[in-house]
Amino acid sequence: MTVSTQHQANNSNLYAALRAAFPADLDGVAVETDNGLFYSWRDLDRASAMLANLLVSLGLPTGARIAVQVEKSVEAMLLYLATLRAGYVFLPLNTAYQSAEIEYFIGDAEPSVVVCATRNFGWVSKLAFTAGTGHVFTLDDDRTGSLLQRAAQCSDQHTVVNSRSDDLGVIIYTSGTTGRSKGAMLTHGNMLSNARVLKDYWGWRSAEQGGDVLIHALPIFHVHGLFVAIHGALLNGSKMIWLSRFDPKLALQAMCRATVFMGVPTLYVRLLAEPGLNREAIQGMRLFISGSAPMLIETFEAWRQRTGHSIVERYGMSETVMLASNPYFAQMGERRGGTVGFPLPGVGLRVTDDAGRVVPVGEVGGIEVKGPNVFKGYWRMPQKTAEEFTLDGYFRTGDVGKVDVDGYVTIVGRSKDLIISGGYNVYPAEIEACINEIAGVQESAVVGVPHPDFGEVGVAVVIARAGAVLRPDVLLATLKQRLANFKIPKHCVVVPTLPRNSMGKVQKKLLRERYGDVFAGR
Ligand code: MCA
Ligand code: AMP
């Protein structure tokens, strides 16, 4: 072993591990896109090296954040890989975020570099430069923008930075039930350990076993699309069929050439609506993964009937990456719909009561977890971080669940006031605060109700100030200017009073019951 390869062998940098798993034939296809482009493994390595060299040339401080709000593209993924290999911290941002949301993230994270779409450059650069960001680049989904122009002038040779396992690799912002959004700090070790566990647990197939091909249909600014999908494929040297956005017809077409698909339940609901979905159309597929939101047992059963496959439902969080999964291998047990399977190897998972005592098997309580996958803490929020961990180091997920005698984990609800809509988290407190700022609004309550496509969506119940006249459509249109579109309640009513308990607290349970069937049958 040469000195430099020895150096890389001790390297805990996530990119070094992914790179080591690339196939020997670097000219093979690593990514095939829905607009007819092919990227080889060599392309991934060289292009990420050029982007890494661009970042290095900027003379950024150690731990510099690279905030990125761009449409999904292979180049956006390359920027992620470049950030990892250069040892900086990637900060992905949902493309739906509006200026007030972006202003908060940039102000809080103080990124050294911001990358945005050309059409947003005006307002994003203004926010970024005001917050002290030194560099703002553009990147569009058609391989244009100043980032790539600048990177084109950089060398395609770059030595991956030597990182320690607990060095920060990514910050993912998650909203909160109260107050400000929190940046979950994930280390190279968190992500790599989880990717390695999933590689074995889901039986990713080596080239000798026929290999795997992943259909990548999810956005890449969250854990599911960015980590579970991308790390999974790269760590196995597997090709990705890259869909720039989820389209059920395109996804179905790709299934005759692929083996693995990952989606949130909405994607499965939409695929089930495709008449062409049948056993023949998905013949080569071996693994369907679902997560990010609860999958209805009806969807699980309908999928099994139509395709003969039992979806592997798994459970994760931004703070913990993946925590639990139904088994892939039959000898470990059946895949049970309505459950999220077993805690992953290395993950300690327990269910506790309000006093922090572990509850007996089968009883419901708060889910707490521990393991190499659990994040380092919230960015610049030591107090908040401390509050979310128990004295013996377990992270409180805010999910409510139980573990049965066979060890299967079921999530039965959430202690956090959260709506999960089409796999995106929506915190009612944030929406209510925004509604309450609108002229003429006295008070509001936002609750989640069942929805046939998105699983769950928000309904806003609003009280007008004395003398004010509020129109639901105008309220929603006003909200749309201030919040990401997926956060906008899908239904709004103006009412004279809200139901309250004896303490004066709004009874959201009653509101959920009252408006629970607003979308029934739609
Ligand atoms: C779009 N819309 C939505 C959502 N998506 N409304 C509620 N919830 C949503 N998720 C609305 C838009 O506001 C818009 O409304 C209209 O639908 C059309 O928007 P469009 O973008 O065209 O929608 P789409 O392309 O059909 O998107 C639906 C989608 C997408 C494909 C289901 O939401 C999606 O990709 N979801 C996956 C999210 C994900 O990857 N989550 C993982 C998080 P209007 O026209 O009125 O403006 S990671 C995580 O949760 C943890 C860690 C884990 O365990 O994985
Ligand atoms: P996020 O904040 O985006 O990381 O979302 C994490 C939350 O998504 C978890 O705390 C759960 O409430 C939820 N979640 C993820 N996977 C599942 C699943 N398979 N079933 C139910 N809820 C899930």
Coordinates of C-alpha atoms and ligand atoms in Angstrom, one line a residue:
M1 CA 0.0 0.0 0.0
T2 CA 1.4 3.4 -0.9
V3 CA 1.4 6.2 1.6
S4 CA -1.4 8.0 -0.2
T5 CA -3.7 5.0 -0.4
Q6 CA -3.0 4.3 3.3
H7 CA -4.1 7.8 4.0
Q8 CA -7.3 7.2 2.2
A9 CA -7.9 3.9 3.9
N10 CA -8.0 5.6 7.3
N11 CA -10.2 8.3 5.9
S12 CA -13.7 8.6 7.3
N13 CA -14.8 11.0 4.6
L14 CA -18.1 9.8 3.2
Y15 CA -17.1 10.5 -0.4
A16 CA -13.9 8.4 0.0
A17 CA -16.1 5.4 1.0
L18 CA -18.5 6.0 -1.9
R19 CA -15.6 6.4 -4.3
A20 CA -14.0 3.2 -3.1
A21 CA -17.2 1.4 -4.1
F22 CA -17.2 2.7 -7.7
P23 CA -16.9 -0.3 -10.2
A24 CA -13.4 -1.0 -11.6
D25 CA -14.7 0.0 -15.1
L26 CA -15.1 3.7 -14.6
D27 CA -16.4 4.1 -18.1
G28 CA -19.6 2.2 -17.3
V29 CA -22.9 4.2 -16.9
A30 CA -23.4 5.5 -13.3
V31 CA -26.4 7.7 -14.0
E32 CA -28.9 7.8 -16.9
T33 CA -31.3 10.8 -17.0
D34 CA -34.8 11.2 -18.2
N35 CA -33.6 13.7 -20.8
G36 CA -31.2 11.2 -22.4
L37 CA -27.9 12.0 -20.7
F38 CA -25.4 9.4 -19.5
Y39 CA -22.8 10.0 -16.8
S40 CA -20.0 7.5 -16.3
W41 CA -18.4 6.7 -13.0
R42 CA -15.4 8.6 -14.2
D43 CA -17.7 11.6 -15.0
L44 CA -18.9 11.6 -11.4
D45 CA -15.4 11.5 -10.0
R46 CA -13.9 14.1 -12.3
A47 CA -16.8 16.6 -12.2
S48 CA -17.1 16.4 -8.4
A49 CA -13.3 16.9 -8.3
M50 CA -13.6 20.1 -10.4
L51 CA -16.4 21.4 -8.2
A52 CA -14.4 20.6 -5.1
N53 CA -11.4 22.4 -6.5
L54 CA -13.6 25.4 -7.2
L55 CA -14.7 25.4 -3.5
V56 CA -11.1 25.0 -2.4
S57 CA -10.0 27.9 -4.6
L58 CA -12.4 30.2 -2.7
G59 CA -10.3 29.9 0.4
L60 CA -13.3 29.1 2.6
P61 CA -12.9 28.7 6.4
T62 CA -12.9 25.2 8.0
G63 CA -16.5 24.0 8.4
A64 CA -17.9 26.4 5.8
R65 CA -21.5 25.9 4.8
I66 CA -22.5 25.6 1.2
A67 CA -26.2 26.4 1.0
V68 CA -28.0 25.1 -2.1
Q69 CA -31.5 25.8 -3.4
V70 CA -31.6 24.4 -6.9
E71 CA -33.8 22.2 -9.0
K72 CA -33.0 18.5 -9.1
S73 CA -30.1 17.7 -11.4
V74 CA -27.1 15.4 -11.6
E75 CA -25.0 18.5 -11.3
A76 CA -26.7 19.3 -8.0
M77 CA -25.8 15.8 -6.7
L78 CA -22.2 16.4 -7.9
L79 CA -22.1 19.6 -5.9
Y80 CA -23.1 17.6 -2.9
L81 CA -20.3 15.1 -3.5
A82 CA -17.9 17.9 -4.1
T83 CA -18.8 19.5 -0.8
L84 CA -18.2 16.2 1.0
R85 CA -14.9 15.5 -0.6
A86 CA -13.6 19.0 0.0
G87 CA -14.6 18.7 3.7
Y88 CA -17.2 21.5 3.7
V89 CA -20.8 21.3 5.0
F90 CA -23.7 20.8 2.6
L91 CA -26.9 22.6 3.4
P92 CA -29.8 21.6 1.0
L93 CA -32.9 23.7 0.8
N94 CA -36.3 22.8 -0.5
T95 CA -37.0 24.5 -3.8
A96 CA -40.5 25.5 -2.6
Y97 CA -39.1 27.8 0.1
Q98 CA -40.1 31.4 -0.3
S99 CA -37.8 34.4 0.5
A100 CA -38.8 34.8 4.2
E101 CA -37.9 31.1 4.7
I102 CA -34.6 31.4 2.8
E103 CA -33.7 34.6 4.7
Y104 CA -34.0 32.7 8.0
F105 CA -31.9 29.7 6.8
I106 CA -29.2 31.9 5.4
G107 CA -29.2 34.2 8.5
D108 CA -29.0 31.2 10.8
A109 CA -26.5 29.0 9.0
E110 CA -24.3 31.9 7.7
P111 CA -23.1 30.0 4.6
S112 CA -19.9 31.0 2.9
V113 CA -21.4 30.0 -0.4
V114 CA -24.9 30.1 -1.7
V115 CA -26.0 28.3 -4.9
C116 CA -29.4 29.2 -6.4
A117 CA -31.3 29.0 -9.6
T118 CA -30.6 31.8 -12.1
R119 CA -34.2 33.0 -11.9
N120 CA -33.9 33.5 -8.2
F121 CA -30.4 35.1 -8.3
G122 CA -31.7 38.7 -7.7
W123 CA -33.5 38.1 -4.4
V124 CA -31.3 35.3 -3.1
S125 CA -28.0 37.1 -3.7
K126 CA -29.4 40.2 -2.0
L127 CA -30.3 38.1 1.1
A128 CA -27.0 36.3 1.0
F129 CA -24.7 39.2 0.6
T130 CA -26.7 41.1 3.4
A131 CA -26.1 38.1 5.6
G132 CA -22.4 38.2 4.9
T133 CA -22.1 35.3 2.4
G134 CA -19.0 35.8 0.2
H135 CA -20.0 33.9 -2.9
V136 CA -23.3 33.3 -4.7
F137 CA -23.4 31.1 -7.8
T138 CA -26.2 29.9 -10.0
L139 CA -26.9 26.4 -11.1
D140 CA -29.8 25.4 -13.4
D141 CA -31.2 22.0 -14.2
D142 CA -30.0 22.3 -17.9
R143 CA -26.3 22.2 -17.0
T144 CA -25.9 26.0 -17.1
G145 CA -25.1 28.6 -14.5
S146 CA -22.0 30.4 -13.1
L147 CA -21.1 27.5 -10.8
L148 CA -20.4 25.1 -13.7
Q149 CA -18.7 27.9 -15.8
R150 CA -16.3 28.5 -13.0
A151 CA -15.8 24.8 -12.2
A152 CA -15.0 24.2 -15.9
Q153 CA -11.7 26.1 -15.4
C154 CA -10.6 23.9 -12.4
S155 CA -8.5 20.8 -12.4
D156 CA -10.3 17.4 -12.5
Q157 CA -7.7 16.0 -10.0
H158 CA -8.5 16.4 -6.4
T159 CA -7.4 14.4 -3.3
V160 CA -10.3 13.7 -1.0
V161 CA -9.9 15.6 2.3
N162 CA -9.1 13.4 5.3
S163 CA -12.1 13.6 7.6
R164 CA -12.8 12.2 11.0
S165 CA -16.0 10.2 11.5
D166 CA -17.5 13.0 13.7
D167 CA -16.7 15.8 11.2
L168 CA -19.8 17.6 10.1
G169 CA -21.0 16.8 6.5
V170 CA -24.5 18.1 6.2
I171 CA -26.9 20.4 8.0
I172 CA -30.6 19.6 7.3
Y173 CA -33.2 22.1 8.6
T174 CA -36.2 20.7 10.2
S175 CA -39.1 22.9 11.4
G176 CA -40.2 22.7 15.0
T177 CA -43.5 22.5 16.9
T178 CA -42.6 25.9 18.4
G179 CA -40.2 28.6 17.5
R180 CA -37.4 28.5 15.0
S181 CA -36.4 25.8 12.5
K182 CA -33.5 23.8 13.7
G183 CA -30.4 22.7 11.7
A184 CA -29.8 19.0 12.3
M185 CA -26.0 18.5 12.1
L186 CA -25.1 15.2 10.5
T187 CA -21.5 13.8 10.5
H188 CA -19.7 11.8 7.9
G189 CA -19.9 8.9 10.4
N190 CA -23.7 9.2 10.8
M191 CA -24.3 9.0 7.1
L192 CA -21.7 6.3 6.3
S193 CA -22.6 4.0 9.1
N194 CA -26.3 4.1 8.1
A195 CA -25.6 3.6 4.4
R196 CA -23.4 0.5 5.3
V197 CA -26.1 -1.0 7.5
L198 CA -28.8 -0.4 4.8
K199 CA -26.5 -2.0 2.1
D200 CA -26.6 -5.3 4.0
Y201 CA -30.1 -5.0 5.4
W202 CA -31.7 -4.5 2.0
G203 CA -29.4 -6.9 0.3
W204 CA -28.0 -4.6 -2.3
R205 CA -26.6 -6.9 -4.9
S206 CA -23.0 -6.9 -6.0
A207 CA -22.1 -7.0 -9.7
E208 CA -21.3 -10.7 -9.4
Q209 CA -24.9 -11.2 -8.1
G210 CA -26.3 -9.4 -11.1
G211 CA -26.1 -5.9 -9.6
D212 CA -28.8 -3.4 -8.9
V213 CA -30.3 -0.4 -10.7
L214 CA -32.1 2.3 -8.7
I215 CA -34.9 4.5 -10.0
H216 CA -34.2 7.8 -8.4
A217 CA -37.5 9.7 -8.4
L218 CA -37.3 11.8 -5.1
P219 CA -36.2 15.3 -4.5
I220 CA -32.6 15.6 -3.3
F221 CA -33.0 18.2 -0.6
H222 CA -34.1 15.7 2.1
V223 CA -32.7 12.6 3.7
H224 CA -34.8 10.2 1.6
G225 CA -33.6 11.2 -1.8
L226 CA -30.2 12.6 -0.9
F227 CA -29.0 10.0 1.6
V228 CA -31.0 6.8 1.4
A229 CA -31.2 6.7 -2.3
I230 CA -28.0 8.3 -3.5
H231 CA -25.7 6.8 -0.8
G232 CA -27.4 3.4 -1.3
A233 CA -26.7 3.3 -5.1
L234 CA -23.2 4.8 -4.9
L235 CA -22.0 2.6 -2.0
N236 CA -23.0 -0.4 -4.1
G237 CA -21.6 0.9 -7.3
S238 CA -25.1 0.7 -8.8
K239 CA -26.5 2.7 -11.7
M240 CA -29.3 5.2 -11.1
I241 CA -32.1 5.9 -13.5
W242 CA -32.6 9.6 -12.7
L243 CA -36.0 11.2 -12.9
S244 CA -35.9 15.0 -12.5
R245 CA -39.3 14.8 -10.9
F246 CA -41.6 12.0 -10.1
D247 CA -43.8 11.0 -13.0
P248 CA -45.7 7.7 -12.5
K249 CA -45.6 6.9 -16.2
L250 CA -41.9 7.4 -16.5
A251 CA -41.2 5.6 -13.3
L252 CA -43.3 2.6 -14.5
Q253 CA -41.5 2.6 -17.8
A254 CA -38.1 2.5 -16.0
M255 CA -39.1 -0.5 -14.0
C256 CA -38.5 -2.9 -16.8
R257 CA -34.8 -1.9 -16.6
A258 CA -34.4 -1.4 -12.8
T259 CA -34.4 -3.4 -9.6
V260 CA -34.9 -1.0 -6.7
F261 CA -37.4 1.9 -6.2
M262 CA -37.8 4.2 -3.3
G263 CA -40.8 6.4 -2.6
V264 CA -43.0 8.2 -0.1
P265 CA -46.5 6.7 0.1
T266 CA -48.0 9.3 -2.3
L267 CA -45.7 7.9 -5.1
Y268 CA -47.1 4.4 -4.6
V269 CA -50.7 5.7 -4.5
R270 CA -50.0 7.5 -7.9
L271 CA -48.4 4.4 -9.4
L272 CA -51.3 2.3 -8.3
A273 CA -53.5 4.6 -10.4
E274 CA -51.6 3.6 -13.5
P275 CA -53.5 0.9 -15.4
G276 CA -50.1 -0.4 -16.8
L277 CA -48.9 -1.4 -13.3
N278 CA -48.9 -5.2 -13.2
R279 CA -46.5 -8.1 -12.5
E280 CA -45.1 -8.1 -16.1
A281 CA -44.3 -4.4 -16.2
I282 CA -42.1 -4.7 -13.1
Q283 CA -40.6 -8.1 -13.8
G284 CA -37.0 -7.3 -12.9
M285 CA -37.8 -5.3 -9.8
R286 CA -36.6 -6.9 -6.5
L287 CA -37.2 -4.1 -3.9
F288 CA -39.7 -1.4 -3.2
I289 CA -39.0 0.9 -0.2
S290 CA -41.4 3.3 1.3
G291 CA -40.9 5.8 4.1
S292 CA -41.1 9.4 5.3
A293 CA -44.8 9.1 6.0
P294 CA -47.1 6.3 7.2
M295 CA -48.2 4.0 4.5
L296 CA -51.9 3.0 4.7
I297 CA -52.4 -0.8 5.0
E298 CA -54.7 -0.5 2.0
T299 CA -51.9 0.8 -0.2
F300 CA -49.6 -2.0 1.1
E301 CA -52.2 -4.6 0.3
A302 CA -53.2 -3.1 -3.1
W303 CA -49.5 -3.1 -4.1
R304 CA -49.1 -6.7 -3.1
Q305 CA -52.1 -7.8 -5.1
R306 CA -51.2 -5.9 -8.2
T307 CA -47.4 -6.6 -8.3
G308 CA -46.8 -9.6 -6.0
H309 CA -44.3 -7.5 -4.0
S310 CA -44.6 -6.5 -0.3
I311 CA -43.3 -3.0 0.1
V312 CA -40.5 -2.7 2.6
E313 CA -41.6 0.2 4.9
R314 CA -38.9 1.8 6.9
Y315 CA -38.7 4.7 9.4
G316 CA -36.3 7.6 9.6
M317 CA -35.8 11.2 10.6
S318 CA -33.5 14.0 9.5
E319 CA -31.8 13.8 13.0
T320 CA -31.2 10.1 12.8
V321 CA -31.2 9.0 9.2
M322 CA -32.8 5.5 9.1
L323 CA -33.9 3.9 12.3
A324 CA -36.0 0.9 11.6
S325 CA -37.0 -1.2 8.6
N326 CA -39.1 -4.2 7.7
P327 CA -36.9 -7.1 6.7
Y328 CA -35.8 -7.7 3.2
F329 CA -34.7 -11.3 3.7
A330 CA -37.5 -13.7 4.5
Q331 CA -35.5 -15.6 7.1
M332 CA -35.6 -12.5 9.3
G333 CA -39.4 -12.4 9.2
E334 CA -42.3 -11.2 7.1
R335 CA -42.8 -7.6 5.9
R336 CA -45.7 -6.4 8.0
G337 CA -47.8 -3.7 6.6
G338 CA -48.7 -0.9 9.1
T339 CA -45.4 -1.5 10.9
V340 CA -41.9 -0.1 10.3
G341 CA -40.2 -3.4 11.0
F342 CA -37.3 -3.9 13.4
P343 CA -34.7 -1.4 14.7
L344 CA -31.7 -1.5 12.3
P345 CA -28.6 -3.2 13.4
G346 CA -26.7 -0.9 15.8
V347 CA -29.8 1.2 16.6
G348 CA -31.0 1.1 20.2
L349 CA -34.8 1.8 20.2
R350 CA -37.0 1.9 23.2
V351 CA -40.5 3.1 24.1
T352 CA -40.9 5.1 27.3
D353 CA -43.8 6.7 29.3
D354 CA -44.0 10.3 30.3
A355 CA -41.7 9.6 33.3
G356 CA -39.0 8.1 31.1
R357 CA -39.6 4.5 32.2
V358 CA -39.4 1.8 29.5
V359 CA -43.0 0.5 28.9
P360 CA -43.8 -3.2 28.7
V361 CA -43.9 -4.9 25.3
G362 CA -46.9 -3.9 23.2
E363 CA -47.6 -0.7 25.2
V364 CA -47.6 2.7 23.6
G365 CA -45.1 5.5 24.5
G366 CA -42.5 7.9 23.2
I367 CA -39.9 6.4 20.8
E368 CA -36.3 7.1 21.8
V369 CA -33.2 6.0 19.9
K370 CA -29.5 5.8 20.2
G371 CA -26.8 4.7 17.7
P372 CA -24.0 5.8 15.4
N373 CA -26.7 7.2 13.1
V374 CA -28.0 9.8 15.6
F375 CA -27.0 13.4 14.8
K376 CA -24.5 15.6 16.6
G377 CA -27.0 18.2 17.7
Y378 CA -28.8 21.2 16.4
W379 CA -26.8 23.9 14.8
R380 CA -26.0 26.6 17.4
M381 CA -28.8 25.4 19.7
P382 CA -27.0 23.6 22.6
Q383 CA -29.9 24.1 24.9
K384 CA -32.4 22.7 22.4
T385 CA -30.1 19.8 21.7
A386 CA -29.8 18.9 25.4
E387 CA -33.6 19.0 25.8
E388 CA -34.1 16.4 23.1
F389 CA -31.7 13.9 24.6
T390 CA -32.3 11.8 27.7
L391 CA -29.6 11.7 30.4
D392 CA -28.4 8.3 29.1
G393 CA -28.0 9.6 25.6
Y394 CA -31.2 8.5 23.8
F395 CA -32.8 11.0 21.3
R396 CA -36.5 11.7 21.8
T397 CA -38.0 11.3 18.3
G398 CA -41.4 12.9 19.1
D399 CA -43.0 9.8 17.5
V400 CA -45.4 7.7 19.6
G401 CA -45.3 4.0 19.0
K402 CA -45.0 0.5 20.4
V403 CA -42.9 -2.7 19.9
D404 CA -44.7 -6.0 19.7
V405 CA -43.6 -9.4 21.0
D406 CA -41.9 -10.2 17.7
G407 CA -39.9 -6.9 17.8
Y408 CA -41.9 -5.1 15.1
V409 CA -42.1 -1.3 15.7
T410 CA -45.4 0.4 14.9
I411 CA -45.8 4.2 14.9
V412 CA -49.2 5.1 16.2
G413 CA -49.0 8.8 16.3
R414 CA -46.8 11.8 17.2
S415 CA -46.4 13.8 20.3
K416 CA -45.1 16.7 18.1
D417 CA -47.9 18.7 16.4
L418 CA -46.9 17.8 12.9
I419 CA -48.6 17.1 9.6
I420 CA -46.8 14.9 7.0
S421 CA -48.1 15.8 3.6
G422 CA -46.9 13.8 0.6
G423 CA -43.7 13.1 2.6
Y424 CA -43.0 16.7 3.5
N425 CA -43.3 17.9 7.1
V426 CA -45.6 20.8 7.9
Y427 CA -45.7 22.3 11.4
P428 CA -49.1 23.8 12.2
A429 CA -47.5 26.3 14.6
E430 CA -45.6 27.9 11.7
I431 CA -48.7 28.1 9.5
E432 CA -50.8 29.5 12.4
A433 CA -48.2 32.2 13.2
C434 CA -48.3 33.2 9.5
I435 CA -52.1 33.3 9.4
N436 CA -52.3 35.3 12.6
E437 CA -50.2 38.0 11.0
I438 CA -52.7 38.6 8.3
A439 CA -54.8 41.7 8.8
G440 CA -58.3 41.0 10.3
V441 CA -57.3 37.6 11.8
Q442 CA -58.0 37.1 15.4
E443 CA -56.7 33.6 15.8
S444 CA -56.3 30.3 13.9
A445 CA -55.8 26.6 14.3
V446 CA -54.3 24.3 11.6
V447 CA -55.0 20.5 11.8
G448 CA -54.1 17.6 9.6
V449 CA -56.8 15.6 8.0
P450 CA -56.7 12.5 5.7
H451 CA -56.2 13.1 2.0
P452 CA -56.4 10.4 -0.7
D453 CA -53.2 11.6 -2.6
F454 CA -51.0 13.3 0.0
G455 CA -52.0 11.0 2.9
E456 CA -52.6 14.0 5.2
V457 CA -53.0 17.8 4.5
G458 CA -53.7 20.9 6.5
V459 CA -57.0 22.5 7.2
A460 CA -57.0 26.1 8.5
V461 CA -59.7 27.1 10.9
V462 CA -59.7 30.9 11.3
I463 CA -61.5 33.4 13.5
A464 CA -61.9 37.0 12.3
R465 CA -61.4 40.1 14.4
A466 CA -64.6 41.9 15.4
G467 CA -65.8 43.8 12.3
A468 CA -63.4 42.2 9.9
V469 CA -64.6 40.1 6.9
L470 CA -62.2 37.3 5.9
R471 CA -62.4 35.3 2.7
P472 CA -60.8 31.8 2.8
D473 CA -59.5 32.0 -0.8
V474 CA -57.9 35.4 -0.1
L475 CA -56.3 34.0 3.1
L476 CA -54.8 31.1 1.3
A477 CA -53.5 33.3 -1.6
T478 CA -51.8 35.6 1.0
L479 CA -50.2 32.6 2.7
K480 CA -48.9 31.4 -0.7
Q481 CA -46.8 34.5 -1.0
R482 CA -45.1 33.8 2.3
L483 CA -44.7 30.0 2.6
A484 CA -43.6 27.1 0.6
N485 CA -46.5 25.8 -1.5
F486 CA -46.7 22.4 0.1
K487 CA -47.3 24.1 3.5
I488 CA -50.5 25.9 2.3
P489 CA -53.6 24.3 3.9
K490 CA -55.7 22.7 1.2
H491 CA -58.9 23.9 2.9
C492 CA -59.8 26.9 5.0
V493 CA -62.9 27.9 6.9
V494 CA -63.7 31.1 8.8
V495 CA -65.7 30.3 12.0
P496 CA -67.0 32.3 15.0
T497 CA -65.2 30.2 17.7
L498 CA -62.7 27.4 18.3
P499 CA -63.5 24.5 20.6
R500 CA -61.5 24.8 23.8
N501 CA -61.0 22.7 26.9
S502 CA -61.4 23.9 30.5
M503 CA -57.8 25.3 30.4
G504 CA -58.6 27.4 27.3
K505 CA -56.5 25.2 25.0
V506 CA -57.8 24.7 21.5
Q507 CA -59.0 21.1 21.1
K508 CA -57.4 20.1 17.9
K509 CA -58.7 16.6 18.2
L510 CA -62.3 17.9 17.9
L511 CA -61.3 20.0 14.8
R512 CA -59.7 16.9 13.2
E513 CA -62.9 15.0 13.7
R514 CA -65.0 17.9 12.5
Y515 CA -63.1 18.4 9.2
G516 CA -61.8 14.8 8.9
D517 CA -63.9 13.9 5.9
V518 CA -63.4 17.2 3.9
F519 CA -61.4 15.3 1.2
A520 CA -63.2 11.9 1.5
G521 CA -64.1 10.6 -2.0
R522 CA -62.2 13.3 -3.9
Ligands
MCA1 C1 -46.8 19.2 -4.0 N1 -47.9 19.8 -3.5 C2 -48.1 19.4 -2.3 C3 -47.0 18.5 -2.0 N2 -46.3 18.4 -3.2 N3 -49.0 19.6 -1.3 C4 -48.9 19.0 -0.2 N4 -47.9 18.1 0.1 C5 -47.0 17.8 -0.8 N5 -46.0 17.0 -0.5 C6 -48.8 20.8 -4.1 C7 -48.1 22.0 -4.6 O1 -48.2 22.9 -3.5 C8 -48.9 22.4 -5.8 O2 -50.1 23.1 -5.3 C9 -49.4 21.1 -6.4 O3 -49.3 20.1 -5.3 C10 -48.5 20.7 -7.5 O4 -47.2 20.8 -7.2 P1 -46.1 19.9 -7.8 O5 -44.7 20.3 -7.3 O6 -46.3 19.8 -9.3 O7 -46.4 18.5 -7.2 P2 -45.9 17.1 -7.5 O8 -44.8 17.2 -8.5 O9 -47.1 16.3 -7.9 O10 -45.3 16.6 -6.1 C11 -45.9 15.7 -5.3 C12 -44.8 14.8 -4.8 C13 -43.8 15.6 -4.0 C14 -44.1 14.0 -5.9 C15 -45.5 13.8 -3.9 O11 -44.4 16.3 -2.9 C16 -42.7 14.8 -3.5 O12 -41.7 14.5 -4.2 N6 -42.7 14.4 -2.2 C17 -41.6 13.6 -1.6 C18 -41.1 14.3 -0.4 C19 -39.9 13.7 0.1 O13 -38.9 13.2 -0.6 N7 -39.8 13.6 1.5 C20 -38.7 12.9 2.2 C21 -38.3 13.8 3.4 P3 -50.5 24.5 -6.0 O14 -50.6 24.2 -7.5 O15 -51.8 24.9 -5.3 O16 -49.3 25.4 -5.7 S1 -37.1 13.0 4.3 C22 -38.0 12.4 5.6 O17 -39.1 12.6 5.8 C23 -37.4 11.4 6.6 C24 -36.0 11.6 7.0 C25 -37.6 10.0 6.0 O18 -37.9 9.1 6.8 O19 -37.3 9.8 4.8
AMP2 P1 -38.2 14.7 9.0 O1 -38.4 15.7 10.0 O2 -38.5 15.2 7.6 O3 -37.0 14.0 9.2 O4 -39.4 13.6 9.2 C1 -39.2 12.6 10.2 C2 -40.6 12.1 10.6 O5 -41.2 11.5 9.5 C3 -40.5 11.1 11.7 O6 -40.3 11.6 13.0 C4 -41.8 10.4 11.6 O7 -42.8 11.1 12.2 C5 -42.1 10.5 10.1 N1 -41.8 9.2 9.4 C6 -40.7 8.8 8.7 N2 -40.9 7.6 8.2 C7 -42.1 7.1 8.6 C8 -42.9 6.0 8.4 N3 -42.5 4.9 7.7 N4 -44.1 5.9 9.0 C9 -44.6 6.9 9.7 N5 -43.9 8.1 9.9 C10 -42.7 8.2 9.4

